mmCIF file of C-alpha atoms in Angstrom:
data_model
loop_
_atom_site.group_PDB
_atom_site.id
_atom_site.type_symbol
_atom_site.label_atom_id
_atom_site.label_comp_id
_atom_site.label_asym_id
_atom_site.label_seq_id
_atom_site.Cartn_x
_atom_site.Cartn_y
_atom_site.Cartn_z
ATOM 1 C CA MET Q 1 139.283 37.752 147.839
ATOM 2 C CA PRO Q 2 138.290 35.149 145.436
ATOM 3 C CA LYS Q 3 140.016 35.025 142.119
ATOM 4 C CA PHE Q 4 136.470 33.912 140.190
ATOM 5 C CA PRO Q 5 132.787 34.085 141.454
ATOM 6 C CA GLU Q 6 131.782 30.823 143.391
ATOM 7 C CA PRO Q 7 129.823 29.520 140.201
ATOM 8 C CA ILE Q 8 132.580 29.726 138.054
ATOM 9 C CA SER Q 9 135.547 28.734 140.806
ATOM 10 C CA ASN Q 10 132.973 25.587 141.448
ATOM 11 C CA LEU Q 11 132.953 24.600 137.949
ATOM 12 C CA ILE Q 12 136.616 24.829 137.252
ATOM 13 C CA ASN Q 13 137.052 22.348 140.412
ATOM 14 C CA GLU Q 14 134.419 20.120 138.793
ATOM 15 C CA PHE Q 15 136.003 20.265 134.617
ATOM 16 C CA ASN Q 16 139.921 20.148 136.856
ATOM 17 C CA LYS Q 17 138.356 16.566 138.316
ATOM 18 C CA LEU Q 18 138.390 15.140 134.769
ATOM 19 C CA PRO Q 19 141.586 13.429 133.600
ATOM 20 C CA GLY Q 20 144.420 15.057 131.912
ATOM 21 C CA ILE Q 21 142.703 18.486 132.719
ATOM 22 C CA GLY Q 22 144.290 20.957 134.928
ATOM 23 C CA PRO Q 23 143.210 24.572 136.279
ATOM 24 C CA LYS Q 24 144.667 26.252 133.524
ATOM 25 C CA THR Q 25 142.438 23.990 130.580
ATOM 26 C CA SER Q 26 139.279 24.263 133.077
ATOM 27 C CA GLU Q 27 139.364 27.745 133.202
ATOM 28 C CA ARG Q 28 139.041 28.200 129.541
ATOM 29 C CA PHE Q 29 136.447 25.798 129.238
ATOM 30 C CA VAL Q 30 134.431 27.558 131.790
ATOM 31 C CA PHE Q 31 135.025 30.773 129.767
ATOM 32 C CA TYR Q 32 134.219 29.137 126.454
ATOM 33 C CA LEU Q 33 131.080 28.181 127.909
ATOM 34 C CA LEU Q 34 130.381 31.423 129.173
ATOM 35 C CA LYS Q 35 130.639 32.978 125.974
ATOM 36 C CA GLN Q 36 128.146 30.371 124.595
ATOM 37 C CA PRO Q 37 124.117 31.050 124.549
ATOM 38 C CA LYS Q 38 122.829 29.952 128.036
ATOM 39 C CA GLU Q 39 120.928 26.867 125.894
ATOM 40 C CA GLU Q 40 124.135 25.243 125.353
ATOM 41 C CA ILE Q 41 124.723 25.191 129.046
ATOM 42 C CA SER Q 42 121.736 23.669 129.416
ATOM 43 C CA ARG Q 43 122.308 21.015 126.840
ATOM 44 C CA LEU Q 44 125.539 19.950 128.380
ATOM 45 C CA SER Q 45 124.074 19.869 131.954
ATOM 46 C CA GLN Q 46 120.826 18.047 130.806
ATOM 47 C CA VAL Q 47 123.205 15.379 129.120
ATOM 48 C CA LEU Q 48 124.936 14.724 131.858
ATOM 49 C CA GLU Q 49 121.753 14.200 133.975
ATOM 50 C CA ASN Q 50 120.913 11.370 131.312
ATOM 51 C CA LEU Q 51 124.342 9.988 131.561
ATOM 52 C CA LYS Q 52 123.594 9.227 135.189
ATOM 53 C CA ASP Q 53 120.038 8.071 134.562
ATOM 54 C CA LYS Q 54 119.750 6.231 131.213
ATOM 55 C CA ILE Q 55 122.844 4.222 131.530
ATOM 56 C CA THR Q 56 123.013 0.574 132.837
ATOM 57 C CA TYR Q 57 124.893 -2.169 132.678
ATOM 58 C CA CYS Q 58 123.641 -5.757 130.365
ATOM 59 C CA SER Q 59 123.766 -8.413 132.376
ATOM 60 C CA ALA Q 60 125.139 -10.489 130.163
ATOM 61 C CA CYS Q 61 128.329 -8.790 128.784
ATOM 62 C CA GLN Q 62 128.612 -6.430 131.673
ATOM 63 C CA ASN Q 63 128.885 -3.790 129.018
ATOM 64 C CA ILE Q 64 127.108 -0.062 129.739
ATOM 65 C CA SER Q 65 124.226 0.191 127.953
ATOM 66 C CA GLU Q 66 120.619 2.046 127.757
ATOM 67 C CA LYS Q 67 118.913 -1.751 127.574
ATOM 68 C CA ASN Q 68 119.684 -4.739 129.352
ATOM 69 C CA PRO Q 69 120.682 -7.182 127.699
ATOM 70 C CA CYS Q 70 122.358 -4.914 125.167
ATOM 71 C CA TYR Q 71 121.864 -4.432 121.600
ATOM 72 C CA ILE Q 72 124.597 -6.658 121.108
ATOM 73 C CA CYS Q 73 123.507 -9.750 123.425
ATOM 74 C CA SER Q 74 120.330 -9.282 121.850
ATOM 75 C CA ASP Q 75 121.069 -8.922 118.207
ATOM 76 C CA GLN Q 76 120.331 -12.657 117.131
ATOM 77 C CA ARG Q 77 122.279 -12.513 113.854
ATOM 78 C CA ARG Q 78 125.540 -12.495 115.973
ATOM 79 C CA ASP Q 79 127.186 -15.454 116.624
ATOM 80 C CA LYS Q 80 126.321 -16.156 120.639
ATOM 81 C CA LYS Q 81 129.513 -19.029 120.715
ATOM 82 C CA VAL Q 82 132.375 -16.857 120.060
ATOM 83 C CA ILE Q 83 133.216 -14.432 123.210
ATOM 84 C CA CYS Q 84 135.133 -11.487 122.658
ATOM 85 C CA VAL Q 85 136.964 -10.675 126.495
ATOM 86 C CA VAL Q 86 137.905 -6.802 126.357
ATOM 87 C CA ALA Q 87 139.000 -4.711 129.557
ATOM 88 C CA GLU Q 88 136.933 -1.625 129.177
ATOM 89 C CA SER Q 89 133.508 -0.847 127.375
ATOM 90 C CA HIS Q 90 135.574 1.381 124.461
ATOM 91 C CA ASP Q 91 138.014 -0.951 123.658
ATOM 92 C CA MET Q 92 134.758 -2.935 122.788
ATOM 93 C CA ALA Q 93 133.573 -0.479 120.247
ATOM 94 C CA SER Q 94 137.180 0.114 118.740
ATOM 95 C CA ILE Q 95 136.785 -3.187 117.515
ATOM 96 C CA GLU Q 96 133.077 -2.832 116.607
ATOM 97 C CA ASN Q 97 134.424 -0.200 114.282
ATOM 98 C CA THR Q 98 136.451 -2.367 112.543
ATOM 99 C CA GLY Q 99 133.121 -3.868 111.258
ATOM 100 C CA GLU Q 100 134.977 -7.786 111.148
ATOM 101 C CA TYR Q 101 133.864 -9.319 114.173
ATOM 102 C CA LYS Q 102 130.179 -10.432 114.562
ATOM 103 C CA GLY Q 103 130.683 -12.548 118.082
ATOM 104 C CA LEU Q 104 130.050 -11.291 121.270
ATOM 105 C CA TYR Q 105 131.684 -9.443 123.759
ATOM 106 C CA HIS Q 106 132.628 -10.231 127.494
ATOM 107 C CA VAL Q 107 134.194 -6.576 129.396
ATOM 108 C CA LEU Q 108 136.398 -7.285 132.525
ATOM 109 C CA GLY Q 109 136.304 -4.024 133.565
ATOM 110 C CA GLY Q 110 140.016 -3.335 133.845
ATOM 111 C CA ASP Q 111 143.410 -5.340 133.473
ATOM 112 C CA LEU Q 112 144.273 -6.999 136.139
ATOM 113 C CA ASN Q 113 147.074 -5.113 138.498
ATOM 114 C CA PRO Q 114 147.434 -6.267 142.020
ATOM 115 C CA LEU Q 115 149.927 -3.135 142.838
ATOM 116 C CA GLU Q 116 146.794 -0.678 142.131
ATOM 117 C CA GLY Q 117 144.279 -2.855 143.644
ATOM 118 C CA ILE Q 118 142.798 -4.550 140.795
ATOM 119 C CA THR Q 119 143.057 -8.480 141.636
ATOM 120 C CA PRO Q 120 140.427 -11.094 139.847
ATOM 121 C CA ASP Q 121 138.189 -10.536 142.179
ATOM 122 C CA ARG Q 122 137.656 -7.194 141.031
ATOM 123 C CA LEU Q 123 136.694 -8.245 137.335
ATOM 124 C CA LYS Q 124 134.040 -9.843 135.706
ATOM 125 C CA ILE Q 125 135.804 -13.448 135.594
ATOM 126 C CA LYS Q 126 133.322 -14.880 137.482
ATOM 127 C CA GLU Q 127 130.659 -13.694 135.367
ATOM 128 C CA LEU Q 128 132.661 -14.681 132.338
ATOM 129 C CA LEU Q 129 132.765 -18.446 133.651
ATOM 130 C CA ALA Q 130 129.587 -18.692 133.915
ATOM 131 C CA ARG Q 131 128.680 -17.699 130.358
ATOM 132 C CA VAL Q 132 131.474 -19.818 129.344
ATOM 133 C CA LYS Q 133 129.787 -22.974 131.018
ATOM 134 C CA ASN Q 134 126.363 -22.446 130.226
ATOM 135 C CA ASP Q 135 126.487 -20.880 126.393
ATOM 136 C CA GLY Q 136 128.029 -23.550 124.580
ATOM 137 C CA VAL Q 137 130.712 -21.104 124.000
ATOM 138 C CA LYS Q 138 133.290 -22.376 120.793
ATOM 139 C CA GLU Q 139 136.038 -19.383 121.302
ATOM 140 C CA ILE Q 140 137.212 -17.005 123.577
ATOM 141 C CA ILE Q 141 139.121 -14.115 122.091
ATOM 142 C CA LEU Q 142 141.521 -12.557 124.628
ATOM 143 C CA ALA Q 143 141.311 -8.916 123.327
ATOM 144 C CA LEU Q 144 143.166 -7.002 126.269
ATOM 145 C CA ASN Q 145 145.963 -4.377 125.392
ATOM 146 C CA PRO Q 146 149.572 -5.548 125.174
ATOM 147 C CA ASP Q 147 151.412 -4.213 127.441
ATOM 148 C CA LEU Q 148 152.095 -5.408 130.968
ATOM 149 C CA GLU Q 149 148.650 -5.301 132.730
ATOM 150 C CA GLY Q 150 147.293 -6.924 129.877
ATOM 151 C CA GLU Q 151 149.477 -9.635 129.245
ATOM 152 C CA SER Q 152 149.201 -10.768 133.000
ATOM 153 C CA THR Q 153 145.108 -10.950 132.969
ATOM 154 C CA ILE Q 154 145.837 -12.781 129.432
ATOM 155 C CA LEU Q 155 148.155 -15.554 131.393
ATOM 156 C CA TYR Q 156 145.857 -15.490 134.136
ATOM 157 C CA LEU Q 157 142.217 -15.884 132.026
ATOM 158 C CA THR Q 158 144.455 -18.917 129.940
ATOM 159 C CA LYS Q 159 145.198 -20.745 133.193
ATOM 160 C CA ILE Q 160 141.848 -20.762 133.769
ATOM 161 C CA LEU Q 161 140.260 -21.348 131.109
ATOM 162 C CA LYS Q 162 142.481 -24.228 130.072
ATOM 163 C CA PRO Q 163 140.327 -26.836 132.377
ATOM 164 C CA LEU Q 164 137.300 -25.987 130.059
ATOM 165 C CA ASN Q 165 138.917 -27.060 126.976
ATOM 166 C CA ILE Q 166 137.850 -24.299 125.103
ATOM 167 C CA LYS Q 167 139.589 -22.520 121.940
ATOM 168 C CA THR Q 168 141.477 -19.491 123.418
ATOM 169 C CA THR Q 169 143.083 -17.151 120.848
ATOM 170 C CA ARG Q 170 144.685 -13.770 121.800
ATOM 171 C CA LEU Q 171 144.975 -10.771 119.137
ATOM 172 C CA ALA Q 172 148.029 -10.803 116.979
ATOM 173 C CA ARG Q 173 151.037 -8.945 117.718
ATOM 174 C CA GLY Q 174 153.112 -7.451 114.975
ATOM 175 C CA LEU Q 175 153.515 -4.352 113.117
ATOM 176 C CA PRO Q 176 150.837 -1.648 112.829
ATOM 177 C CA MET Q 177 149.531 -0.307 109.648
ATOM 178 C CA GLY Q 178 151.659 2.830 108.310
ATOM 179 C CA SER Q 179 154.877 2.082 110.857
ATOM 180 C CA ASP Q 180 158.432 1.888 109.801
ATOM 181 C CA LEU Q 181 160.549 -0.721 110.831
ATOM 182 C CA GLU Q 182 163.318 1.728 111.113
ATOM 183 C CA TYR Q 183 161.265 3.029 114.224
ATOM 184 C CA ALA Q 184 159.890 -0.612 115.519
ATOM 185 C CA ASP Q 185 160.946 -1.147 119.009
ATOM 186 C CA GLU Q 186 162.384 -4.660 119.705
ATOM 187 C CA VAL Q 187 159.623 -6.508 120.991
ATOM 188 C CA THR Q 188 157.057 -5.765 118.329
ATOM 189 C CA LEU Q 189 159.303 -6.250 115.530
ATOM 190 C CA SER Q 190 160.230 -9.536 117.362
ATOM 191 C CA ASN Q 191 156.715 -10.439 117.534
ATOM 192 C CA ALA Q 192 156.127 -9.940 113.883
ATOM 193 C CA LEU Q 193 159.036 -12.047 112.872
ATOM 194 C CA LYS Q 194 157.554 -15.098 115.477
ATOM 195 C CA GLY Q 195 154.002 -14.390 114.189
ATOM 196 C CA ARG Q 196 155.182 -14.362 110.451
ATOM 197 C CA LEU Q 197 152.605 -15.245 107.774
ATOM 198 C CA GLU Q 198 153.359 -17.322 104.503
ATOM 199 C CA ILE Q 199 151.782 -15.314 101.323
ATOM 200 C CA MET N 1 124.585 -0.087 114.504
ATOM 201 C CA PRO N 2 125.705 3.074 117.088
ATOM 202 C CA LYS N 3 129.112 3.025 118.473
ATOM 203 C CA PHE N 4 127.902 3.742 121.987
ATOM 204 C CA PRO N 5 124.371 4.191 123.572
ATOM 205 C CA GLU N 6 123.069 7.509 122.579
ATOM 206 C CA PRO N 7 123.094 9.105 126.217
ATOM 207 C CA ILE N 8 126.584 8.746 125.940
ATOM 208 C CA SER N 9 127.312 9.659 122.361
ATOM 209 C CA ASN N 10 125.448 12.465 123.064
ATOM 210 C CA LEU N 11 127.679 13.508 126.513
ATOM 211 C CA ILE N 12 130.792 12.825 123.825
ATOM 212 C CA ASN N 13 129.425 15.282 121.245
ATOM 213 C CA GLU N 14 129.026 18.236 123.853
ATOM 214 C CA PHE N 15 132.145 17.818 125.399
ATOM 215 C CA ASN N 16 133.960 17.513 121.280
ATOM 216 C CA LYS N 17 132.451 20.956 121.206
ATOM 217 C CA LEU N 18 134.669 22.340 124.024
ATOM 218 C CA PRO N 19 137.876 23.967 123.023
ATOM 219 C CA GLY N 20 140.925 21.642 122.340
ATOM 220 C CA ILE N 21 139.008 18.277 123.036
ATOM 221 C CA GLY N 22 138.864 16.209 120.069
ATOM 222 C CA PRO N 23 136.609 13.184 120.353
ATOM 223 C CA LYS N 24 138.819 10.800 121.829
ATOM 224 C CA THR N 25 139.155 12.749 125.014
ATOM 225 C CA SER N 26 135.435 13.708 125.011
ATOM 226 C CA GLU N 27 135.099 9.899 125.345
ATOM 227 C CA ARG N 28 138.179 9.700 128.029
ATOM 228 C CA PHE N 29 135.667 12.255 129.690
ATOM 229 C CA VAL N 30 132.838 10.326 129.560
ATOM 230 C CA PHE N 31 133.912 6.975 130.223
ATOM 231 C CA TYR N 32 135.879 8.511 133.705
ATOM 232 C CA LEU N 33 132.358 9.751 134.551
ATOM 233 C CA LEU N 34 130.874 6.846 134.219
ATOM 234 C CA LYS N 35 133.189 5.176 136.819
ATOM 235 C CA GLN N 36 132.253 7.893 139.461
ATOM 236 C CA PRO N 37 129.549 7.519 141.858
ATOM 237 C CA LYS N 38 126.187 9.154 140.453
ATOM 238 C CA GLU N 39 126.454 12.113 142.927
ATOM 239 C CA GLU N 40 129.322 13.192 141.088
ATOM 240 C CA ILE N 41 128.153 14.045 137.794
ATOM 241 C CA SER N 42 124.904 15.470 139.418
ATOM 242 C CA ARG N 43 127.100 17.739 140.905
ATOM 243 C CA LEU N 44 128.873 19.052 137.643
ATOM 244 C CA SER N 45 125.519 19.380 135.793
ATOM 245 C CA GLN N 46 124.154 21.268 139.114
ATOM 246 C CA VAL N 47 127.411 23.571 138.532
ATOM 247 C CA LEU N 48 126.521 23.961 134.830
ATOM 248 C CA GLU N 49 123.110 25.445 135.661
ATOM 249 C CA ASN N 50 124.065 27.408 137.951
ATOM 250 C CA LEU N 51 127.019 29.022 136.056
ATOM 251 C CA LYS N 52 123.938 29.636 133.695
ATOM 252 C CA ASP N 53 121.319 31.236 136.256
ATOM 253 C CA LYS N 54 123.749 33.114 138.644
ATOM 254 C CA ILE N 55 126.520 34.245 136.326
ATOM 255 C CA THR N 56 125.597 38.308 135.334
ATOM 256 C CA TYR N 57 128.210 41.246 133.856
ATOM 257 C CA CYS N 58 129.336 44.138 136.287
ATOM 258 C CA SER N 59 127.852 46.998 134.640
ATOM 259 C CA ALA N 60 130.677 49.417 135.441
ATOM 260 C CA CYS N 61 133.718 47.214 134.329
ATOM 261 C CA GLN N 62 131.780 44.638 132.126
ATOM 262 C CA ASN N 63 133.485 41.770 133.954
ATOM 263 C CA ILE N 64 131.591 38.463 135.230
ATOM 264 C CA SER N 65 129.994 38.631 138.447
ATOM 265 C CA GLU N 66 127.417 37.331 140.535
ATOM 266 C CA LYS N 67 126.644 40.701 141.741
ATOM 267 C CA ASN N 68 126.441 43.966 139.831
ATOM 268 C CA PRO N 69 128.371 46.346 140.502
ATOM 269 C CA CYS N 70 130.907 43.289 140.945
ATOM 270 C CA TYR N 71 133.198 42.949 144.232
ATOM 271 C CA ILE N 72 135.728 44.926 143.083
ATOM 272 C CA CYS N 73 134.021 47.894 141.749
ATOM 273 C CA SER N 74 131.992 47.930 145.039
ATOM 274 C CA ASP N 75 135.454 48.096 147.169
ATOM 275 C CA GLN N 76 135.523 50.977 148.950
ATOM 276 C CA ARG N 77 138.924 50.378 149.784
ATOM 277 C CA ARG N 78 139.895 50.425 145.568
ATOM 278 C CA ASP N 79 141.363 53.505 143.609
ATOM 279 C CA LYS N 80 138.918 54.508 141.668
ATOM 280 C CA LYS N 81 141.148 56.791 139.792
ATOM 281 C CA VAL N 82 143.124 54.354 137.997
ATOM 282 C CA ILE N 83 141.498 51.815 135.275
ATOM 283 C CA CYS N 84 143.582 49.115 134.015
ATOM 284 C CA VAL N 85 142.003 47.952 130.599
ATOM 285 C CA VAL N 86 142.128 43.874 129.909
ATOM 286 C CA ALA N 87 140.338 42.032 126.733
ATOM 287 C CA GLU N 88 139.173 39.070 128.993
ATOM 288 C CA SER N 89 137.777 38.432 132.499
ATOM 289 C CA HIS N 90 140.693 35.931 133.023
ATOM 290 C CA ASP N 91 143.750 38.563 132.070
ATOM 291 C CA MET N 92 141.770 40.410 135.107
ATOM 292 C CA ALA N 93 142.099 37.639 137.552
ATOM 293 C CA SER N 94 145.877 36.881 136.293
ATOM 294 C CA ILE N 95 146.763 40.432 137.552
ATOM 295 C CA GLU N 96 144.536 39.984 140.581
ATOM 296 C CA ASN N 97 146.614 37.274 141.397
ATOM 297 C CA THR N 98 150.046 39.493 141.764
ATOM 298 C CA GLY N 99 148.015 41.232 144.632
ATOM 299 C CA GLU N 100 150.362 44.353 143.179
ATOM 300 C CA TYR N 101 147.087 46.448 141.508
ATOM 301 C CA LYS N 102 144.266 48.216 144.122
ATOM 302 C CA GLY N 103 142.992 49.995 140.676
ATOM 303 C CA LEU N 104 139.511 49.472 139.113
ATOM 304 C CA TYR N 105 139.378 47.315 135.869
ATOM 305 C CA HIS N 106 137.775 47.038 132.452
ATOM 306 C CA VAL N 107 137.031 44.267 130.403
ATOM 307 C CA LEU N 108 136.979 45.184 126.803
ATOM 308 C CA GLY N 109 135.543 41.577 126.128
ATOM 309 C CA GLY N 110 138.258 40.359 123.415
ATOM 310 C CA ASP N 111 141.142 42.809 121.084
ATOM 311 C CA LEU N 112 140.354 44.027 117.693
ATOM 312 C CA ASN N 113 140.798 41.132 115.206
ATOM 313 C CA PRO N 114 138.925 42.962 112.290
ATOM 314 C CA LEU N 115 139.522 39.688 110.238
ATOM 315 C CA GLU N 116 137.575 37.662 112.388
ATOM 316 C CA GLY N 117 134.807 40.390 112.474
ATOM 317 C CA ILE N 118 135.739 41.945 116.229
ATOM 318 C CA THR N 119 135.407 45.409 115.324
ATOM 319 C CA PRO N 120 135.575 48.183 117.326
ATOM 320 C CA ASP N 121 131.844 48.290 118.048
ATOM 321 C CA ARG N 122 131.726 44.818 119.313
ATOM 322 C CA LEU N 123 133.984 45.653 122.242
ATOM 323 C CA LYS N 124 133.292 47.584 125.500
ATOM 324 C CA ILE N 125 135.073 50.923 124.841
ATOM 325 C CA LYS N 126 131.950 52.839 124.616
ATOM 326 C CA GLU N 127 131.657 51.872 127.905
ATOM 327 C CA LEU N 128 135.123 52.542 128.709
ATOM 328 C CA LEU N 129 134.939 56.196 127.519
ATOM 329 C CA ALA N 130 131.676 56.913 129.411
ATOM 330 C CA ARG N 131 133.482 55.985 132.598
ATOM 331 C CA VAL N 132 136.920 57.691 131.832
ATOM 332 C CA LYS N 133 134.626 61.048 130.885
ATOM 333 C CA ASN N 134 132.560 60.930 134.439
ATOM 334 C CA ASP N 135 134.371 59.576 137.407
ATOM 335 C CA GLY N 136 137.385 61.333 137.082
ATOM 336 C CA VAL N 137 140.541 58.905 135.877
ATOM 337 C CA LYS N 138 144.091 60.000 136.276
ATOM 338 C CA GLU N 139 145.690 56.769 134.591
ATOM 339 C CA ILE N 140 144.412 54.018 132.261
ATOM 340 C CA ILE N 141 146.776 51.031 132.257
ATOM 341 C CA LEU N 142 146.419 49.212 128.847
ATOM 342 C CA ALA N 143 147.418 45.572 130.180
ATOM 343 C CA LEU N 144 146.297 43.924 126.887
ATOM 344 C CA ASN N 145 148.434 40.543 125.280
ATOM 345 C CA PRO N 146 151.742 41.849 123.891
ATOM 346 C CA ASP N 147 150.729 40.272 120.460
ATOM 347 C CA LEU N 148 149.584 41.379 117.132
ATOM 348 C CA GLU N 149 145.597 41.920 118.516
ATOM 349 C CA GLY N 150 146.713 43.575 121.176
ATOM 350 C CA GLU N 151 149.190 45.986 119.657
ATOM 351 C CA SER N 152 146.438 47.146 117.176
ATOM 352 C CA THR N 153 143.850 47.358 120.236
ATOM 353 C CA ILE N 154 146.606 49.377 122.412
ATOM 354 C CA LEU N 155 147.170 51.619 118.936
ATOM 355 C CA TYR N 156 143.068 52.102 118.421
ATOM 356 C CA LEU N 157 143.090 52.778 122.675
ATOM 357 C CA THR N 158 145.911 55.487 122.502
ATOM 358 C CA LYS N 159 144.497 56.993 119.681
ATOM 359 C CA ILE N 160 140.800 57.554 121.101
ATOM 360 C CA LEU N 161 142.195 58.529 124.594
ATOM 361 C CA LYS N 162 144.527 61.201 123.537
ATOM 362 C CA PRO N 163 142.350 64.102 123.025
ATOM 363 C CA LEU N 164 141.186 63.397 127.092
ATOM 364 C CA ASN N 165 144.533 64.346 128.422
ATOM 365 C CA ILE N 166 144.809 60.993 130.693
ATOM 366 C CA LYS N 167 147.921 59.260 131.498
ATOM 367 C CA THR N 168 147.800 56.300 129.629
ATOM 368 C CA THR N 169 150.188 53.384 130.521
ATOM 369 C CA ARG N 170 150.940 49.996 129.044
ATOM 370 C CA LEU N 171 152.904 46.809 130.586
ATOM 371 C CA ALA N 172 156.362 46.622 130.399
ATOM 372 C CA ARG N 173 157.501 44.488 127.627
ATOM 373 C CA GLY N 174 160.573 42.393 128.020
ATOM 374 C CA LEU N 175 162.400 39.107 129.413
ATOM 375 C CA PRO N 176 160.033 36.921 131.752
ATOM 376 C CA MET N 177 160.921 35.237 134.570
ATOM 377 C CA GLY N 178 163.401 32.507 134.781
ATOM 378 C CA SER N 179 163.839 32.588 130.651
ATOM 379 C CA ASP N 180 166.926 32.549 128.939
ATOM 380 C CA LEU N 181 169.368 35.148 126.825
ATOM 381 C CA GLU N 182 170.209 32.528 124.743
ATOM 382 C CA TYR N 183 166.730 31.339 123.824
ATOM 383 C CA ALA N 184 164.494 34.370 123.963
ATOM 384 C CA ASP N 185 163.290 35.720 120.600
ATOM 385 C CA GLU N 186 164.483 39.028 118.910
ATOM 386 C CA VAL N 187 161.544 40.951 119.787
ATOM 387 C CA THR N 188 161.187 40.618 123.310
ATOM 388 C CA LEU N 189 165.371 40.868 123.598
ATOM 389 C CA SER N 190 165.061 44.359 121.841
ATOM 390 C CA ASN N 191 161.930 45.305 124.089
ATOM 391 C CA ALA N 192 164.288 44.256 126.765
ATOM 392 C CA LEU N 193 166.860 46.757 125.675
ATOM 393 C CA LYS N 194 164.958 49.224 124.709
ATOM 394 C CA GLY N 195 163.019 49.756 128.613
ATOM 395 C CA ARG N 196 166.050 48.921 130.317
ATOM 396 C CA LEU N 197 166.186 50.269 133.975
ATOM 397 C CA GLU N 198 168.658 52.112 135.954
ATOM 398 C CA ILE N 199 170.039 50.091 138.937
#
């Protein structure tokens, strides 16, 4: 005999596929939804359909977008001579949140990770090179995660960007705001020392 | 300027409403879904619609079900003289999982909690009394959570079931399997002592 009626166990299975969600949490989601008015469930279902139908990719920066080109690439006020290379769309959103950056972006779609089958041809590197060659770009900022995969991607990109003679920079590494010297790891602290600035 | 295109931020807002899910996790869900084939998103949306359309409540035990009466209430092999009272449908599923219980259930729809506005008239107590009076019930098992709200509900139900002269029992309290005496709290340990069994 089934533990739950089929419509419920089907939804539990679907929620179970979401990252970090196990069967207990999916159950909790479903029972939460069952207590909501039916319109609430309809809305979630409708919004999911919209995600599928209305989201496309910007052919310039490869970012997810409603329009092609996306609102950043088509914004005339932005500096088209600087490209900030990020791994994923949400990294781009984090940088946008700072309000500090006024150039364009390029979303690679991941970091190099040969062990998991993510080789250079799986990332949007060809598209980056095409943009760099055609658009008179002055600077490329490699805003990748300071971890193993991010560092390999930076190394790889630096090597293929070098012959083009374009200024290539990376994000500063050092102590994060609000952190404590006592608890900082050795690599972070040695990066902070190496990158020290005069005041 | 929006952080994400509207279809994305809408879905982030919807996932954000799920219990225990904050904006960062909802973002993660949405970006996970964006990387899935479109059929996967369609399936989730369809399954949500089914939840809304196909789930009803069993008029006997108040459990969520596809049919009315539900598959347990309509199962001729089950003992109709024993009713196990639980707070929520998923508690019922947990008891079913043990495979030990062959009687019927009654889902109250929650525990008494006057501070949060859950008074006796908000629970399916009237329906329980109607069943008990009509169906020749021999035993009522109060399978509620051993916490403040569960205990108050047990007290309240015991009081109104007493005049009916039906055997009323509650689940045993004691040490859970795999636990450690050293780390057991005082209440659990004193319950285990009071409920000790001869071997």
